[in-house]
Amino acid sequence: QVHLAESGGGLAQPGGSLRLSCAASGYTLDQHAIGWFRQAPGKEREAFACISSSDGKTYYTDSVSGRFTISRDNAKNTVYLEMNSLKPEDTAVYYCATDHRSRGPWYQELGRCLRGDFGSWGQGTQVTVSS
């Protein structure tokens, strides 16, 4: 059974940094696209960072581009999210998710990521940005 576990959330000051991890068990991540999502209070969940299954292609929404970096370590079966220059509007519960389908063209993987059409989700980790 697939299990994804996020960690690394917490409280950060505006302009600060956090690094989130998403560790998988019962599942090998290296054949699948991965996404990071977040849901702020009163808002819908949004996809903001996606990484391809095979060649490391990444995509970021404008809200995080240039500040956040998604990466994967297949040997550790873990995906990371480096968050810099944090803003109060980054406050949300952060989730990682993986595409339950195996490798496909990047445009398909990205589309699924942006729609949140992934089969396995972590439980989420809270990130709060406040002074």
Coordinates of N, CA and C in Angstrom, one line a residue:
Q1 N 0.8 -1.2 0.0 CA 0.0 0.0 0.0 C 0.9 1.2 0.0
V2 N 0.5 2.2 -0.8 CA 1.3 3.4 -0.9 C 1.1 4.3 0.3
H3 N 2.2 4.8 0.8 CA 2.1 5.7 1.9 C 3.1 6.9 1.7
L4 N 2.6 8.1 1.7 CA 3.4 9.3 1.5 C 3.4 10.1 2.8
A5 N 4.5 10.5 3.3 CA 4.6 11.2 4.6 C 5.4 12.5 4.4
E6 N 4.7 13.6 4.6 CA 5.3 14.9 4.5 C 5.9 15.3 5.9
S7 N 7.0 16.0 5.8 CA 7.6 16.5 7.1 C 8.3 17.8 6.8
G8 N 8.7 18.5 7.8 CA 9.5 19.7 7.7 C 8.7 21.0 7.8
G9 N 7.4 20.9 7.9 CA 6.6 22.1 8.1 C 6.8 22.8 9.4
G10 N 6.2 23.9 9.6 CA 6.4 24.6 10.9 C 6.2 26.1 10.7
L11 N 6.7 26.9 11.6 CA 6.6 28.3 11.6 C 7.8 29.0 11.1
A12 N 7.7 29.9 10.1 CA 8.8 30.6 9.6 C 8.4 32.1 9.5
Q13 N 9.4 32.9 9.6 CA 9.2 34.3 9.5 C 9.2 34.7 8.0
P14 N 8.5 35.8 7.7 CA 8.6 36.3 6.3 C 10.0 36.5 5.9
G15 N 10.3 36.0 4.7 CA 11.7 36.1 4.1 C 12.5 34.9 4.5
G16 N 11.9 34.0 5.4 CA 12.7 32.8 5.8 C 12.5 31.7 4.9
S17 N 13.1 30.5 5.3 CA 13.1 29.3 4.5 C 12.6 28.1 5.3
L18 N 12.1 27.2 4.5 CA 11.8 25.8 5.1 C 12.0 24.8 4.0
R19 N 12.3 23.6 4.4 CA 12.5 22.5 3.4 C 11.5 21.4 3.8
L20 N 10.6 21.1 2.9 CA 9.7 20.0 3.1 C 10.2 18.7 2.5
S21 N 9.9 17.6 3.1 CA 10.3 16.3 2.5 C 9.0 15.5 2.4
C22 N 9.0 14.6 1.4 CA 7.9 13.7 1.1 C 8.5 12.3 0.9
A23 N 8.4 11.5 1.9 CA 9.0 10.2 1.8 C 7.9 9.1 1.5
A24 N 8.2 8.3 0.6 CA 7.3 7.2 0.1 C 7.7 5.9 0.7
S25 N 6.7 5.1 1.0 CA 6.9 3.7 1.4 C 5.9 2.9 0.7
G26 N 6.2 1.6 0.5 CA 5.3 0.7 -0.2 C 5.1 1.1 -1.7
Y27 N 6.1 1.8 -2.2 CA 5.9 2.4 -3.5 C 7.2 3.0 -4.0
T28 N 7.5 2.8 -5.3 CA 8.8 3.4 -5.8 C 8.4 4.7 -6.6
L29 N 9.0 5.8 -6.2 CA 8.6 7.0 -6.8 C 9.2 7.3 -8.2
D30 N 10.3 6.5 -8.5 CA 11.1 6.9 -9.7 C 10.4 6.7 -11.0
Q31 N 9.2 6.0 -11.0 CA 8.5 5.9 -12.3 C 7.3 6.8 -12.4
H32 N 7.2 7.8 -11.4 CA 6.0 8.5 -11.4 C 6.2 10.0 -11.2
A33 N 5.4 10.8 -11.8 CA 5.4 12.3 -11.6 C 5.0 12.6 -10.1
I34 N 5.5 13.7 -9.6 CA 5.2 14.1 -8.2 C 4.8 15.5 -8.2
G35 N 3.9 15.9 -7.4 CA 3.4 17.3 -7.2 C 3.4 17.7 -5.8
W36 N 3.6 19.0 -5.6 CA 3.3 19.6 -4.3 C 2.1 20.5 -4.4
F37 N 1.2 20.4 -3.4 CA 0.0 21.1 -3.4 C -0.2 21.8 -2.1
R38 N -1.0 22.8 -2.1 CA -1.3 23.5 -0.8 C -2.7 24.0 -0.7
Q39 N -3.2 24.0 0.5 CA -4.6 24.5 0.7 C -4.5 25.5 1.9
A40 N -4.8 26.7 1.6 CA -4.9 27.8 2.6 C -6.3 27.8 3.2
P41 N -6.5 28.3 4.4 CA -7.8 28.4 5.0 C -8.8 29.1 4.1
G42 N -10.0 28.5 3.9 CA -11.0 29.1 3.1 C -10.8 29.1 1.6
K43 N -9.7 28.4 1.2 CA -9.4 28.4 -0.3 C -9.3 26.9 -0.7
E44 N -9.4 26.8 -2.0 CA -9.3 25.5 -2.6 C -7.9 25.0 -2.7
R45 N -7.7 23.7 -2.7 CA -6.3 23.2 -2.9 C -5.8 23.6 -4.2
E46 N -4.5 23.9 -4.3 CA -3.9 24.3 -5.5 C -2.6 23.6 -5.7
A47 N -2.3 23.2 -7.0 CA -1.0 22.6 -7.3 C -0.1 23.8 -7.6
F48 N 1.1 23.7 -7.2 CA 2.0 24.8 -7.4 C 3.4 24.3 -7.9
A49 N 3.7 23.1 -7.8 CA 5.0 22.6 -8.2 C 4.9 21.1 -8.6
C50 N 5.4 20.8 -9.8 CA 5.3 19.5 -10.4 C 6.7 19.1 -10.9
I51 N 7.0 17.8 -10.8 CA 8.3 17.3 -11.4 C 8.0 16.0 -12.1
S52 N 8.6 15.9 -13.2 CA 8.3 14.7 -14.1 C 8.9 13.4 -13.5
S53 N 8.4 12.3 -14.2 CA 8.8 11.0 -13.7 C 10.2 10.7 -14.1
S54 N 10.7 11.2 -15.2 CA 11.9 10.6 -15.7 C 13.1 11.6 -15.9
D55 N 12.9 12.8 -16.4 CA 14.0 13.6 -16.8 C 14.1 14.9 -16.0
G56 N 13.4 15.0 -14.9 CA 13.6 16.1 -14.0 C 13.0 17.4 -14.4
K57 N 12.1 17.3 -15.4 CA 11.4 18.6 -15.8 C 10.6 19.0 -14.6
T58 N 10.5 20.3 -14.5 CA 9.7 20.9 -13.4 C 8.8 22.0 -13.9
Y59 N 7.8 22.3 -13.1 CA 6.9 23.4 -13.4 C 6.5 24.0 -12.1
Y60 N 6.4 25.4 -12.1 CA 6.0 26.1 -11.0 C 4.9 27.1 -11.4
T61 N 4.0 27.4 -10.5 CA 3.1 28.4 -10.8 C 3.8 29.8 -10.5
D62 N 3.2 30.8 -11.0 CA 3.8 32.2 -10.8 C 3.9 32.5 -9.3
S63 N 3.0 32.0 -8.5 CA 3.0 32.4 -7.1 C 4.3 31.9 -6.4
V64 N 5.0 30.9 -6.9 CA 6.1 30.4 -6.2 C 7.4 30.3 -7.0
S65 N 7.2 30.6 -8.3 CA 8.4 30.5 -9.2 C 9.5 31.5 -8.8
G66 N 10.7 30.9 -8.8 CA 11.8 31.7 -8.3 C 12.1 31.7 -6.8
R67 N 11.1 31.1 -6.1 CA 11.3 31.1 -4.6 C 11.3 29.6 -4.1
F68 N 10.6 28.7 -4.8 CA 10.5 27.3 -4.4 C 11.2 26.4 -5.4
T69 N 11.7 25.3 -4.9 CA 12.4 24.4 -5.8 C 11.9 23.0 -5.4
I70 N 11.4 22.2 -6.4 CA 11.0 20.8 -6.2 C 12.2 20.0 -6.7
S71 N 12.5 18.9 -6.0 CA 13.5 18.0 -6.4 C 13.2 16.6 -5.9
R72 N 13.9 15.6 -6.5 CA 13.6 14.3 -6.1 C 14.9 13.5 -5.9
D73 N 15.0 12.6 -4.9 CA 16.1 11.8 -4.7 C 15.6 10.3 -4.8
N74 N 15.7 9.8 -6.0 CA 15.1 8.4 -6.2 C 15.7 7.4 -5.3
A75 N 17.0 7.5 -5.0 CA 17.7 6.5 -4.1 C 17.1 6.5 -2.7
K76 N 16.6 7.7 -2.3 CA 16.0 7.8 -1.0 C 14.4 7.7 -1.1
N77 N 13.9 7.6 -2.3 CA 12.5 7.5 -2.5 C 11.8 8.7 -1.8
T78 N 12.4 9.9 -2.0 CA 11.9 11.1 -1.4 C 11.9 12.2 -2.3
V79 N 10.9 13.1 -2.2 CA 10.8 14.3 -2.9 C 10.9 15.5 -1.9
Y80 N 11.5 16.6 -2.4 CA 11.8 17.7 -1.5 C 11.1 18.9 -2.1
L81 N 10.9 19.9 -1.2 CA 10.4 21.2 -1.6 C 11.2 22.2 -0.8
E82 N 12.1 22.9 -1.5 CA 12.9 24.0 -0.8 C 12.1 25.3 -1.0
M83 N 11.8 25.9 0.1 CA 11.0 27.1 0.1 C 11.8 28.3 0.6
N84 N 12.0 29.3 -0.2 CA 12.8 30.5 0.2 C 11.9 31.7 0.1
S85 N 12.4 32.8 0.7 CA 11.7 34.1 0.6 C 10.2 33.9 0.9
L86 N 9.9 33.2 2.0 CA 8.6 32.9 2.3 C 7.8 34.2 2.6
K87 N 6.5 34.1 2.3 CA 5.6 35.2 2.4 C 4.4 34.7 3.3
P88 N 3.7 35.7 4.0 CA 2.6 35.2 4.8 C 1.5 34.5 3.9
E89 N 1.4 34.9 2.7 CA 0.4 34.2 1.8 C 0.8 32.8 1.4
D90 N 2.0 32.3 1.8 CA 2.4 30.9 1.7 C 1.8 30.1 2.8
T91 N 1.2 30.7 3.8 CA 0.6 29.9 4.9 C -0.5 29.0 4.4
A92 N -0.3 27.7 4.6 CA -1.2 26.7 4.1 C -0.8 25.3 4.7
V93 N -1.7 24.3 4.4 CA -1.3 22.9 4.6 C -0.7 22.5 3.3
Y94 N 0.4 21.9 3.3 CA 1.2 21.4 2.2 C 1.1 19.9 2.0
Y95 N 0.8 19.5 0.8 CA 0.6 18.1 0.5 C 1.5 17.7 -0.6
C96 N 2.1 16.5 -0.6 CA 2.7 15.9 -1.8 C 1.7 14.8 -2.3
A97 N 1.9 14.6 -3.6 CA 1.1 13.5 -4.2 C 1.8 12.9 -5.4
T98 N 1.5 11.7 -5.7 CA 2.2 11.1 -6.8 C 1.1 10.5 -7.8
D99 N 1.5 10.6 -9.1 CA 0.7 10.1 -10.1 C 0.7 8.6 -10.0
H100 N -0.4 8.0 -9.9 CA -0.5 6.5 -9.8 C -0.3 5.8 -11.1
R101 N -0.3 6.6 -12.2 CA 0.1 6.0 -13.5 C 1.6 6.1 -13.7
S102 N 2.1 5.2 -14.4 CA 3.6 5.2 -14.7 C 3.9 6.2 -15.8
R103 N 5.2 6.3 -16.1 CA 5.7 7.4 -16.9 C 4.9 7.6 -18.2
G104 N 4.7 8.9 -18.5 CA 4.1 9.3 -19.7 C 4.7 10.6 -20.2
P105 N 4.2 11.1 -21.3 CA 4.8 12.4 -21.8 C 4.6 13.5 -20.8
W106 N 5.6 14.4 -20.7 CA 5.5 15.4 -19.7 C 4.2 16.2 -19.8
Y107 N 3.7 16.5 -20.9 CA 2.5 17.3 -21.0 C 1.3 16.6 -20.3
Q108 N 1.3 15.3 -20.4 CA 0.2 14.6 -19.7 C 0.5 14.6 -18.2
E109 N 1.7 14.3 -17.8 CA 2.0 14.3 -16.4 C 1.7 15.7 -15.7
L110 N 2.1 16.8 -16.5 CA 1.9 18.1 -16.0 C 0.4 18.4 -15.9
G111 N -0.3 18.0 -16.9 CA -1.8 18.3 -16.9 C -2.4 17.6 -15.7
R112 N -2.0 16.4 -15.4 CA -2.6 15.6 -14.3 C -2.2 16.3 -13.0
C113 N -1.0 16.7 -12.9 CA -0.5 17.4 -11.7 C -1.3 18.7 -11.4
L114 N -1.5 19.5 -12.4 CA -2.2 20.7 -12.3 C -3.7 20.5 -11.9
R115 N -4.2 19.4 -12.4 CA -5.6 19.1 -12.0 C -5.7 18.4 -10.7
G116 N -4.6 18.0 -10.1 CA -4.7 17.2 -8.9 C -5.2 15.8 -9.1
D117 N -5.0 15.3 -10.3 CA -5.4 14.0 -10.7 C -4.4 13.0 -10.4
F118 N -4.0 12.9 -9.2 CA -3.0 12.0 -8.7 C -3.6 11.0 -7.7
G119 N -3.2 9.8 -7.7 CA -3.9 8.8 -6.9 C -3.5 8.6 -5.5
S120 N -2.3 9.1 -5.1 CA -1.8 8.9 -3.7 C -1.4 10.2 -3.1
W121 N -1.8 10.4 -1.9 CA -1.6 11.7 -1.2 C -1.1 11.5 0.2
G122 N -0.2 12.4 0.6 CA 0.2 12.4 2.0 C -0.9 13.1 2.9
Q123 N -0.6 13.1 4.1 CA -1.5 13.6 5.1 C -1.4 15.1 5.3
G124 N -0.4 15.7 4.8 CA -0.2 17.2 4.8 C 0.6 17.6 6.0
T125 N 1.3 18.8 5.8 CA 2.1 19.4 6.9 C 1.8 20.9 6.8
Q126 N 1.6 21.4 8.0 CA 1.3 22.9 8.1 C 2.5 23.7 8.0
V127 N 2.4 24.8 7.2 CA 3.4 25.8 7.0 C 2.7 27.1 7.4
T128 N 3.3 27.8 8.4 CA 2.8 29.1 8.8 C 3.9 30.1 8.7
V129 N 3.6 31.2 7.9 CA 4.6 32.3 7.8 C 4.1 33.5 8.4
S130 N 4.7 33.9 9.5 CA 4.2 35.0 10.3 C 5.4 35.5 11.1
S131 N 5.3 36.8 11.4 CA 6.3 37.4 12.3 C 5.8 37.5 13.7

